[in-house]
Short mmCIF file of C-alpha atoms in Angstrom, two decimals:
data_model
loop_
_atom_site.label_atom_id
_atom_site.label_comp_id
_atom_site.label_asym_id
_atom_site.label_seq_id
_atom_site.Cartn_x
_atom_site.Cartn_y
_atom_site.Cartn_z
CA MET A 20 0.35 4.49 -12.62
CA HIS A 21 -1.14 7.49 -14.36
CA ASP A 22 -3.70 7.86 -17.13
CA LEU A 23 -1.80 9.13 -20.20
CA LYS A 24 -5.02 10.34 -21.81
CA ALA A 25 -5.74 12.63 -18.85
CA LEU A 26 -2.13 13.84 -18.90
CA ARG A 27 -2.34 14.74 -22.61
CA GLU A 28 -5.57 16.64 -22.04
CA ASP A 29 -4.30 18.77 -19.12
CA PRO A 30 -0.54 18.58 -18.47
CA ALA A 31 -0.64 21.83 -16.46
CA ALA A 32 -3.03 20.30 -13.92
CA PHE A 33 -0.80 17.22 -13.69
CA ASP A 34 2.28 19.33 -12.92
CA ALA A 35 0.38 21.51 -10.47
CA ALA A 36 -0.77 18.45 -8.51
CA LEU A 37 2.78 17.11 -8.31
CA GLN A 38 4.01 20.53 -7.22
CA ARG A 39 1.76 20.16 -4.17
CA ARG A 40 3.85 17.09 -3.31
CA GLY A 41 7.02 19.17 -3.57
CA LEU A 42 8.00 17.81 -6.99
CA GLY A 43 8.97 19.63 -10.15
CA ALA A 44 7.11 19.46 -13.48
CA GLN A 45 7.04 15.96 -14.94
CA SER A 46 4.70 16.29 -17.92
CA GLY A 47 7.34 17.42 -20.44
CA PRO A 48 9.48 14.24 -20.56
CA LEU A 49 6.37 12.07 -20.33
CA LEU A 50 4.61 13.77 -23.25
CA GLU A 51 7.79 13.75 -25.33
CA ALA A 52 8.23 10.00 -24.77
CA ASP A 53 4.53 9.44 -25.45
CA ARG A 54 4.64 11.41 -28.73
CA ALA A 55 7.72 9.52 -29.93
CA LEU A 56 6.11 6.18 -29.10
CA ARG A 57 2.85 7.02 -30.84
CA ALA A 58 4.72 8.30 -33.94
CA LEU A 59 6.64 5.03 -34.07
CA GLN A 60 3.44 3.02 -33.70
CA GLN A 61 1.87 5.02 -36.56
CA ARG A 62 4.92 4.32 -38.74
CA LEU A 63 4.72 0.61 -37.94
CA GLN A 64 1.06 0.56 -38.95
CA GLU A 65 1.94 2.21 -42.25
CA LEU A 66 4.81 -0.23 -42.89
CA GLN A 67 2.53 -3.17 -42.12
CA ALA A 68 -0.12 -1.82 -44.50
CA THR A 69 2.53 -1.42 -47.24
CA ARG A 70 3.80 -4.93 -46.60
CA ASN A 71 0.29 -6.39 -46.79
CA ASP A 72 -0.35 -4.56 -50.04
CA ALA A 73 2.96 -5.78 -51.53
CA ALA A 74 2.22 -9.35 -50.46
CA LYS A 75 -1.14 -9.12 -52.18
CA ARG A 76 0.50 -7.85 -55.39
CA ILE A 77 2.99 -10.77 -55.36
CA GLY A 78 0.10 -13.15 -55.89
CA GLN A 79 -1.27 -10.96 -58.65
CA ALA A 80 2.13 -10.84 -60.40
CA LYS A 81 2.53 -14.61 -60.20
CA ALA A 82 -0.95 -15.07 -61.61
CA LYS A 83 0.16 -13.01 -64.62
CA LYS A 84 3.40 -15.06 -64.77
CA ASP A 85 5.39 -11.89 -64.15
CA GLU A 86 8.26 -13.58 -62.36
CA GLY A 87 10.46 -10.48 -62.45
CA GLY A 88 7.77 -8.32 -60.90
CA ALA A 89 7.03 -10.97 -58.27
CA ALA A 90 10.72 -11.23 -57.35
CA ALA A 91 10.98 -7.46 -56.95
CA LEU A 92 7.91 -7.41 -54.74
CA MET A 93 9.25 -10.29 -52.63
CA ALA A 94 12.48 -8.37 -52.11
CA GLU A 95 10.42 -5.34 -51.07
CA VAL A 96 8.43 -7.46 -48.60
CA ALA A 97 11.64 -8.87 -47.13
CA GLY A 98 12.99 -5.36 -46.64
CA LEU A 99 9.75 -4.25 -45.03
CA LYS A 100 9.86 -7.25 -42.71
CA ASP A 101 13.30 -6.22 -41.47
CA GLN A 102 12.10 -2.64 -40.93
CA ILE A 103 9.02 -3.84 -39.04
CA GLN A 104 11.04 -6.16 -36.81
CA ALA A 105 13.48 -3.37 -35.99
CA GLY A 106 10.57 -1.01 -35.36
CA GLU A 107 8.83 -3.50 -33.07
CA GLU A 108 12.01 -3.88 -31.02
CA GLU A 109 12.25 -0.10 -30.75
CA GLU A 110 8.58 0.02 -29.74
CA ARG A 111 9.20 -2.43 -26.89
CA THR A 112 12.17 -0.36 -25.73
CA ARG A 113 10.26 2.92 -25.88
CA SER A 114 7.18 1.42 -24.19
CA ALA A 115 9.32 0.11 -21.33
CA ALA A 116 11.07 3.47 -20.97
CA LEU A 117 7.73 5.32 -20.82
CA ARG A 118 6.40 2.81 -18.29
CA ASP A 119 9.50 3.33 -16.15
CA LEU A 120 8.98 7.10 -16.23
CA LEU A 121 5.35 6.73 -15.20
CA ALA A 122 6.17 4.17 -12.49
CA ALA A 123 8.48 6.62 -10.72
CA ILE A 124 5.83 9.33 -10.31
CA PRO A 125 3.57 9.27 -7.21
CA ASN A 126 -0.20 9.52 -7.21
CA LEU A 127 -1.82 12.92 -7.54
CA PRO A 128 -3.36 14.31 -4.33
CA ASP A 129 -7.10 14.87 -4.23
CA ALA A 130 -8.22 18.49 -4.34
CA GLU A 131 -9.35 18.50 -0.68
CA VAL A 132 -6.01 17.21 0.63
CA PRO A 133 -4.33 19.99 2.67
CA ASN A 134 -1.33 21.77 1.20
CA GLY A 135 2.01 21.22 2.89
CA LEU A 136 5.34 19.53 2.34
CA ASP A 137 5.78 17.66 5.63
CA GLU A 138 3.91 16.61 8.77
CA SER A 139 3.64 20.23 9.90
CA GLY A 140 1.01 20.66 7.17
CA ASN A 141 -1.22 17.84 8.46
CA ARG A 142 -4.62 18.82 9.83
CA GLU A 143 -6.37 17.32 12.84
CA ILE A 144 -9.97 16.47 11.99
CA ARG A 145 -11.17 14.80 15.21
CA ARG A 146 -10.04 13.52 18.58
CA SER A 147 -11.37 10.76 20.81
CA GLY A 148 -10.75 10.24 24.51
CA SER A 149 -8.44 12.09 26.87
CA PRO A 150 -5.01 10.95 28.07
CA ARG A 151 -5.12 9.40 31.54
CA ASN A 152 -3.99 11.67 34.34
CA LEU A 153 -1.39 9.39 35.92
CA ALA A 154 -0.41 10.32 39.48
CA PHE A 155 3.12 9.04 38.88
CA GLY A 156 5.75 9.47 36.19
CA PRO A 157 4.78 6.99 33.45
CA LYS A 158 7.39 4.59 32.12
CA ASP A 159 7.74 3.85 28.44
CA HIS A 160 6.95 0.38 27.09
CA VAL A 161 10.59 -0.72 27.05
CA ALA A 162 11.08 -0.09 30.76
CA LEU A 163 7.70 -1.66 31.55
CA GLY A 164 8.27 -4.77 29.43
CA GLU A 165 11.81 -5.35 30.67
CA ASP A 166 10.85 -4.78 34.31
CA LEU A 167 8.08 -7.35 33.87
CA GLU A 168 10.66 -9.70 32.32
CA HIS A 169 8.31 -10.26 29.38
CA MET A 170 10.26 -8.25 26.78
CA ASP A 171 13.85 -9.00 25.74
CA PHE A 172 15.67 -6.83 23.22
CA GLU A 173 19.11 -8.00 24.28
CA ALA A 174 18.43 -11.65 23.41
CA ALA A 175 16.84 -10.63 20.10
CA GLY A 176 19.95 -8.58 19.36
CA ARG A 177 22.14 -11.63 19.82
CA VAL A 178 19.97 -13.61 17.42
CA SER A 179 18.90 -11.04 14.82
CA GLY A 180 20.44 -7.65 15.60
CA ALA A 181 18.75 -4.31 16.18
CA ARG A 182 15.01 -3.66 15.72
CA PHE A 183 13.90 -7.12 16.88
CA VAL A 184 12.40 -8.28 20.18
CA TYR A 185 11.40 -11.39 22.07
CA LEU A 186 7.98 -11.11 23.71
CA LYS A 187 7.48 -13.69 26.43
CA GLY A 188 4.72 -15.11 28.55
CA ALA A 189 1.75 -12.81 29.11
CA LEU A 190 3.01 -10.15 26.64
CA ALA A 191 3.32 -12.73 23.88
CA ARG A 192 -0.21 -13.82 24.67
CA LEU A 193 -1.40 -10.21 24.76
CA GLU A 194 0.02 -9.63 21.29
CA ARG A 195 -1.84 -12.72 20.04
CA ALA A 196 -5.00 -11.57 21.81
CA LEU A 197 -4.86 -8.16 20.14
CA GLY A 198 -4.62 -9.67 16.67
CA ALA A 199 -7.53 -12.04 17.36
CA PHE A 200 -9.65 -9.25 18.82
CA MET A 201 -9.05 -7.01 15.80
CA LEU A 202 -9.88 -9.80 13.34
CA ASP A 203 -13.05 -10.74 15.21
CA LEU A 204 -14.19 -7.12 15.20
CA HIS A 205 -13.47 -6.50 11.52
CA THR A 206 -15.00 -9.76 10.33
CA GLY A 207 -17.85 -10.09 12.82
CA GLU A 208 -19.11 -6.49 12.86
CA PHE A 209 -17.64 -4.69 9.85
CA GLY A 210 -18.03 -7.29 7.12
CA TYR A 211 -14.40 -7.84 6.14
CA ARG A 212 -13.50 -11.27 4.81
CA GLU A 213 -10.60 -12.88 6.66
CA MET A 214 -7.74 -14.05 4.46
CA SER A 215 -4.54 -15.97 5.12
CA PRO A 216 -2.39 -14.61 2.29
CA PRO A 217 1.13 -15.36 1.04
CA ILE A 218 3.86 -13.38 2.77
CA LEU A 219 6.34 -14.08 -0.03
CA VAL A 220 5.45 -12.34 -3.28
CA ARG A 221 6.95 -11.75 -6.73
CA ASP A 222 8.23 -8.55 -8.32
CA GLU A 223 4.93 -8.04 -10.14
CA ALA A 224 2.97 -7.89 -6.87
CA MET A 225 5.36 -5.38 -5.31
CA PHE A 226 5.17 -3.29 -8.48
CA GLY A 227 1.37 -3.43 -8.40
CA THR A 228 1.13 -1.77 -4.98
CA ALA A 229 4.14 0.47 -5.80
CA GLN A 230 6.78 -0.77 -3.39
CA LEU A 231 8.83 -1.40 -6.54
CA PRO A 232 10.77 0.06 -8.14
CA LYS A 233 11.14 3.26 -6.10
CA PHE A 234 11.28 1.73 -2.60
CA ARG A 235 13.39 -1.34 -3.34
CA ASP A 236 15.90 -0.49 -0.59
CA ASP A 237 13.15 -0.49 2.06
CA GLN A 238 12.22 -4.12 1.33
CA PHE A 239 13.62 -7.51 2.30
CA GLY A 240 14.21 -9.71 -0.75
CA THR A 241 15.16 -13.38 -0.86
CA THR A 242 17.82 -15.14 -2.90
CA HIS A 243 15.06 -17.01 -4.72
CA GLY A 244 13.40 -14.03 -6.36
CA TYR A 245 10.71 -13.34 -3.76
CA TRP A 246 10.01 -10.40 -1.47
CA LEU A 247 8.85 -10.52 2.15
CA ILE A 248 5.73 -8.39 2.36
CA PRO A 249 6.10 -5.02 4.15
CA THR A 250 2.34 -5.14 4.78
CA ALA A 251 -0.51 -7.47 3.82
CA GLU A 252 -1.70 -4.64 1.56
CA VAL A 253 0.57 -6.21 -1.07
CA SER A 254 -0.97 -9.68 -0.94
CA LEU A 255 -4.56 -8.57 -0.41
CA THR A 256 -4.67 -5.83 -3.05
CA ASN A 257 -2.94 -8.01 -5.64
CA TYR A 258 -5.62 -10.65 -5.05
CA VAL A 259 -7.54 -8.91 -7.86
CA ARG A 260 -4.57 -8.26 -10.19
CA GLU A 261 -5.23 -9.01 -13.86
CA GLN A 262 -8.88 -9.72 -13.06
CA ILE A 263 -12.16 -8.36 -14.41
CA LEU A 264 -14.67 -8.33 -11.56
CA ASP A 265 -18.43 -8.07 -11.70
CA GLU A 266 -19.74 -4.80 -10.30
CA ALA A 267 -22.03 -6.80 -7.99
CA ALA A 268 -18.91 -8.14 -6.19
CA LEU A 269 -17.91 -4.62 -5.12
CA PRO A 270 -17.07 -3.33 -2.64
CA MET A 271 -14.79 -6.25 -1.75
CA ARG A 272 -13.48 -5.99 1.82
CA LEU A 273 -10.53 -8.13 2.91
CA THR A 274 -8.54 -8.39 6.13
CA ALA A 275 -5.53 -10.39 7.30
CA HIS A 276 -3.27 -10.66 10.34
CA THR A 277 0.28 -11.22 9.13
CA PRO A 278 3.90 -10.65 10.01
CA CYS A 279 5.37 -7.71 8.09
CA PHE A 280 8.98 -6.99 7.20
CA ARG A 281 10.64 -3.65 6.52
CA ALA A 282 14.31 -2.79 6.07
CA GLU A 283 13.67 0.76 7.36
CA ALA A 284 16.51 1.93 5.11
CA GLY A 285 15.40 5.54 5.30
CA SER A 286 14.93 5.68 9.07
CA ALA A 287 18.48 5.46 10.40
CA GLY A 288 18.57 6.92 13.90
CA ARG A 289 14.77 7.11 14.22
CA ASP A 290 12.97 5.18 16.98
CA THR A 291 15.95 2.90 17.54
CA ARG A 292 14.72 2.07 21.05
CA GLY A 293 11.72 -0.14 21.56
CA MET A 294 8.95 -1.52 19.38
CA ILE A 295 7.84 1.54 17.43
CA ARG A 296 9.95 0.86 14.33
CA MET A 297 10.83 -2.81 13.85
CA HIS A 298 12.22 -4.91 11.01
CA GLN A 299 9.57 -7.55 11.82
CA PHE A 300 6.15 -6.80 13.28
CA ASN A 301 2.53 -7.97 13.16
CA LYS A 302 -0.33 -6.03 11.67
CA VAL A 303 -4.00 -6.47 10.88
CA GLU A 304 -4.55 -5.01 7.42
CA LEU A 305 -7.76 -3.75 5.83
CA VAL A 306 -8.14 -3.61 2.04
CA SER A 307 -11.14 -2.55 -0.02
CA ILE A 308 -11.70 -2.89 -3.76
CA THR A 309 -14.46 -0.60 -5.00
CA THR A 310 -15.97 1.23 -7.93
CA PRO A 311 -14.87 4.85 -8.39
CA GLU A 312 -18.24 6.01 -7.09
CA GLN A 313 -17.89 4.01 -3.86
CA SER A 314 -14.32 4.79 -2.87
CA GLU A 315 -14.77 8.10 -1.08
CA ALA A 316 -17.45 6.72 1.26
CA GLU A 317 -15.42 3.53 1.67
CA HIS A 318 -12.42 5.56 2.80
CA GLU A 319 -14.45 7.17 5.57
CA ARG A 320 -15.88 3.78 6.55
CA MET A 321 -12.48 2.08 6.66
CA THR A 322 -11.06 4.84 8.84
CA SER A 323 -13.98 4.53 11.26
CA CYS A 324 -13.42 0.75 11.48
CA ALA A 325 -9.79 1.30 12.47
CA GLU A 326 -10.82 4.00 14.97
CA GLU A 327 -13.35 1.66 16.54
CA VAL A 328 -10.57 -0.71 17.63
CA LEU A 329 -9.04 2.08 19.71
CA LYS A 330 -12.43 3.08 21.08
CA ARG A 331 -13.13 -0.49 22.24
CA LEU A 332 -9.70 -0.56 23.90
CA ASP A 333 -10.34 2.87 25.44
CA LEU A 334 -7.12 4.31 24.01
CA PRO A 335 -7.11 8.07 23.33
CA PHE A 336 -6.36 9.02 19.73
CA ARG A 337 -6.62 11.72 17.13
CA THR A 338 -7.24 11.44 13.38
CA MET A 339 -5.20 13.56 11.00
CA ALA A 340 -5.73 14.45 7.34
CA LEU A 341 -2.27 14.21 5.80
CA CYS A 342 -1.06 17.05 3.63
CA ALA A 343 0.01 16.47 0.03
CA GLY A 344 3.72 16.34 0.84
CA ASP A 345 3.39 13.84 3.70
CA MET A 346 1.29 11.18 1.96
CA GLY A 347 2.59 7.84 0.78
CA PHE A 348 3.55 7.27 -2.85
CA SER A 349 0.32 5.49 -3.90
CA ALA A 350 -2.15 7.60 -1.93
CA ALA A 351 -4.51 10.23 -3.30
CA LYS A 352 -5.88 10.91 0.19
CA THR A 353 -4.78 9.62 3.61
CA TYR A 354 -6.00 9.73 7.18
CA ASP A 355 -3.47 8.88 9.89
CA ILE A 356 -4.78 7.73 13.26
CA GLU A 357 -2.40 8.61 16.09
CA VAL A 358 -2.65 6.99 19.52
CA TRP A 359 -1.56 8.71 22.74
CA LEU A 360 1.60 7.22 24.29
CA PRO A 361 2.07 8.37 27.91
CA GLY A 362 5.67 7.15 27.96
CA GLN A 363 6.52 9.53 25.10
CA ASN A 364 3.97 12.20 26.07
CA THR A 365 2.84 12.47 22.48
CA TYR A 366 0.60 10.99 19.80
CA ARG A 367 2.15 8.43 17.44
CA GLU A 368 0.80 6.90 14.23
CA ILE A 369 -0.94 3.56 14.69
CA SER A 370 -2.91 3.38 11.44
CA SER A 371 -2.74 4.98 8.03
CA CYS A 372 -5.87 4.66 5.84
CA SER A 373 -5.44 5.62 2.20
CA ASN A 374 -7.59 5.91 -0.89
CA CYS A 375 -5.37 5.15 -3.89
CA ARG A 376 -8.11 5.71 -6.48
CA ASP A 377 -7.16 3.80 -9.69
CA PHE A 378 -3.40 4.31 -9.25
CA GLN A 379 -2.62 0.77 -8.11
CA ALA A 380 -5.31 -0.77 -10.29
CA ARG A 381 -3.58 0.52 -13.42
CA ARG A 382 -0.31 -1.05 -12.25
CA MET A 383 -2.10 -4.36 -11.55
CA ASP A 384 -4.53 -4.19 -14.51
CA ALA A 385 -7.45 -4.75 -12.10
CA ARG A 386 -10.80 -3.89 -13.63
CA TYR A 387 -14.52 -4.42 -13.23
CA ARG A 388 -17.41 -4.58 -15.69
CA PRO A 389 -20.19 -2.07 -14.87
CA ASP A 390 -23.66 -3.60 -14.87
CA GLY A 391 -25.31 -3.41 -18.27
CA GLN A 392 -22.19 -2.13 -20.05
CA LYS A 393 -19.80 -3.83 -22.46
CA GLY A 394 -16.60 -2.04 -21.50
CA THR A 395 -14.54 -2.25 -18.33
CA ARG A 396 -13.20 0.32 -15.86
CA PHE A 397 -10.34 0.28 -13.41
CA VAL A 398 -11.32 -0.46 -9.80
CA HIS A 399 -10.33 1.81 -6.93
CA THR A 400 -8.17 0.36 -4.14
CA LEU A 401 -7.97 1.38 -0.49
CA ASN A 402 -5.85 0.12 2.37
CA GLY A 403 -5.40 0.77 6.07
CA SER A 404 -4.04 -0.70 9.27
CA GLY A 405 -6.69 -2.07 11.51
CA LEU A 406 -4.32 -1.87 13.51
CA ALA A 407 -0.55 -2.23 13.80
CA VAL A 408 -0.52 -4.85 16.55
CA GLY A 409 2.89 -4.00 18.02
CA ARG A 410 2.13 -0.33 18.35
CA THR A 411 -1.24 -1.16 19.91
CA LEU A 412 0.60 -3.30 22.44
CA VAL A 413 2.90 -0.35 23.18
CA ALA A 414 -0.09 1.93 23.72
CA LEU A 415 -1.77 -0.59 26.03
CA LEU A 416 1.32 -1.05 28.17
CA GLU A 417 1.88 2.66 28.62
CA THR A 418 -1.79 3.60 29.06
CA TYR A 419 -2.80 0.79 31.44
CA GLN A 420 0.32 0.80 33.62
CA ASP A 421 0.12 1.14 37.39
CA GLU A 422 2.73 2.67 39.66
CA ASP A 423 4.05 -0.78 40.60
CA GLY A 424 4.76 -1.53 36.93
CA SER A 425 1.91 -4.00 36.47
CA ILE A 426 -0.46 -3.69 33.49
CA ALA A 427 -4.25 -3.83 33.68
CA ILE A 428 -5.86 -5.71 30.79
CA PRO A 429 -8.85 -3.97 29.13
CA ASP A 430 -12.15 -5.77 29.61
CA VAL A 431 -12.59 -6.58 25.89
CA LEU A 432 -9.28 -8.46 25.84
CA GLN A 433 -9.76 -10.53 28.98
CA PRO A 434 -11.70 -13.33 27.21
CA TYR A 435 -8.71 -13.71 24.86
CA MET A 436 -6.35 -13.86 27.85
CA GLY A 437 -8.03 -16.77 29.63
CA GLY A 438 -9.63 -14.39 32.11
CA LEU A 439 -6.33 -12.78 33.12
CA THR A 440 -6.97 -9.25 34.34
CA ARG A 441 -3.45 -8.03 35.04
CA ILE A 442 0.09 -8.64 33.82
CA GLU A 443 2.66 -8.73 36.57
CA ARG A 444 6.37 -9.43 36.88
CA ALA A 445 7.31 -12.93 35.81
CA ARG A 446 8.01 -15.30 38.67
#
């Protein structure tokens, strides 16, 4: 959600920022709706003042035993009451319409975000590790998993349809091990607080993190009025909705390992094979709640925490600064971390770390009270994957494969695998 005061002060800057996202000017309809609403509110204040004055004069007329004058004033008050009620209904309608207009407009990109309308405008800022020089033609994760008889898309298709998978045996355990390893790292070394959040949430929570209303078709809803979370960002960020926090509690760092659910309505024909784009997947999420002054440094810190997972697993990756046109709806600035997949011979996104500034906080009404001050300010919210567990599993399979199709297990994961050092074909 946007700050109307800032929009009134500089509508040209607002439109210019949206233009960087590939959108047309939006300030005109917003300011027109805002002016009409404020004019109505001013009129209601004047009507209320007139009504109060007339009510006061009724008592004065009755004190003078001027029954005719009192009756006329009472009729005037009744008429004013009807006007005020009608005006208040119009105010609710206009307020909702203005809120709907604002809710449909994405966050403004930070000034240092690269220009560009799609992924071709993204800028690489660093790279870690080098792809392994395999002496054989690498298989992709689907071929590896199916040859090992630990991955079954066909059975999942019979049960649930496309974009689902059964992981079995050692691969199921490896997925569990990855999630545990990531949580241990983020909580034990990086100071995130582990949470076990709800995975069913209400409309208000999805609105707060901006999945609703614009991305309704990408979500899975229930017949009981709940939504399955597309990411634990929803549950974790909304943990502070409608709260006023003490500044001393910030930054607040939260993490959770949850299933995630996405309809992938806009991705027809993309990544239909394998585990890259699933309707159901597991992810370790990182969320930070900060003051405005802390959020820029927190964004860099969060990104480095996600990168460290890949470093510990010895998986090559690169970190990209997303351009204005390629960022998510809520983001003011985003870093994507892309892991190398030998089976695809390319880098693919495995984490997206975003600073949303106060955009989500305004939608959630999440504030904090600065030390020594009476007023409150909106918090800043940040979120990132630390990491997408399924995609990390894909990267491990393809990176640690041997020519015989077996998979070596990285040293840091072996304690989580009961000492198992290699995954081989099921027997």
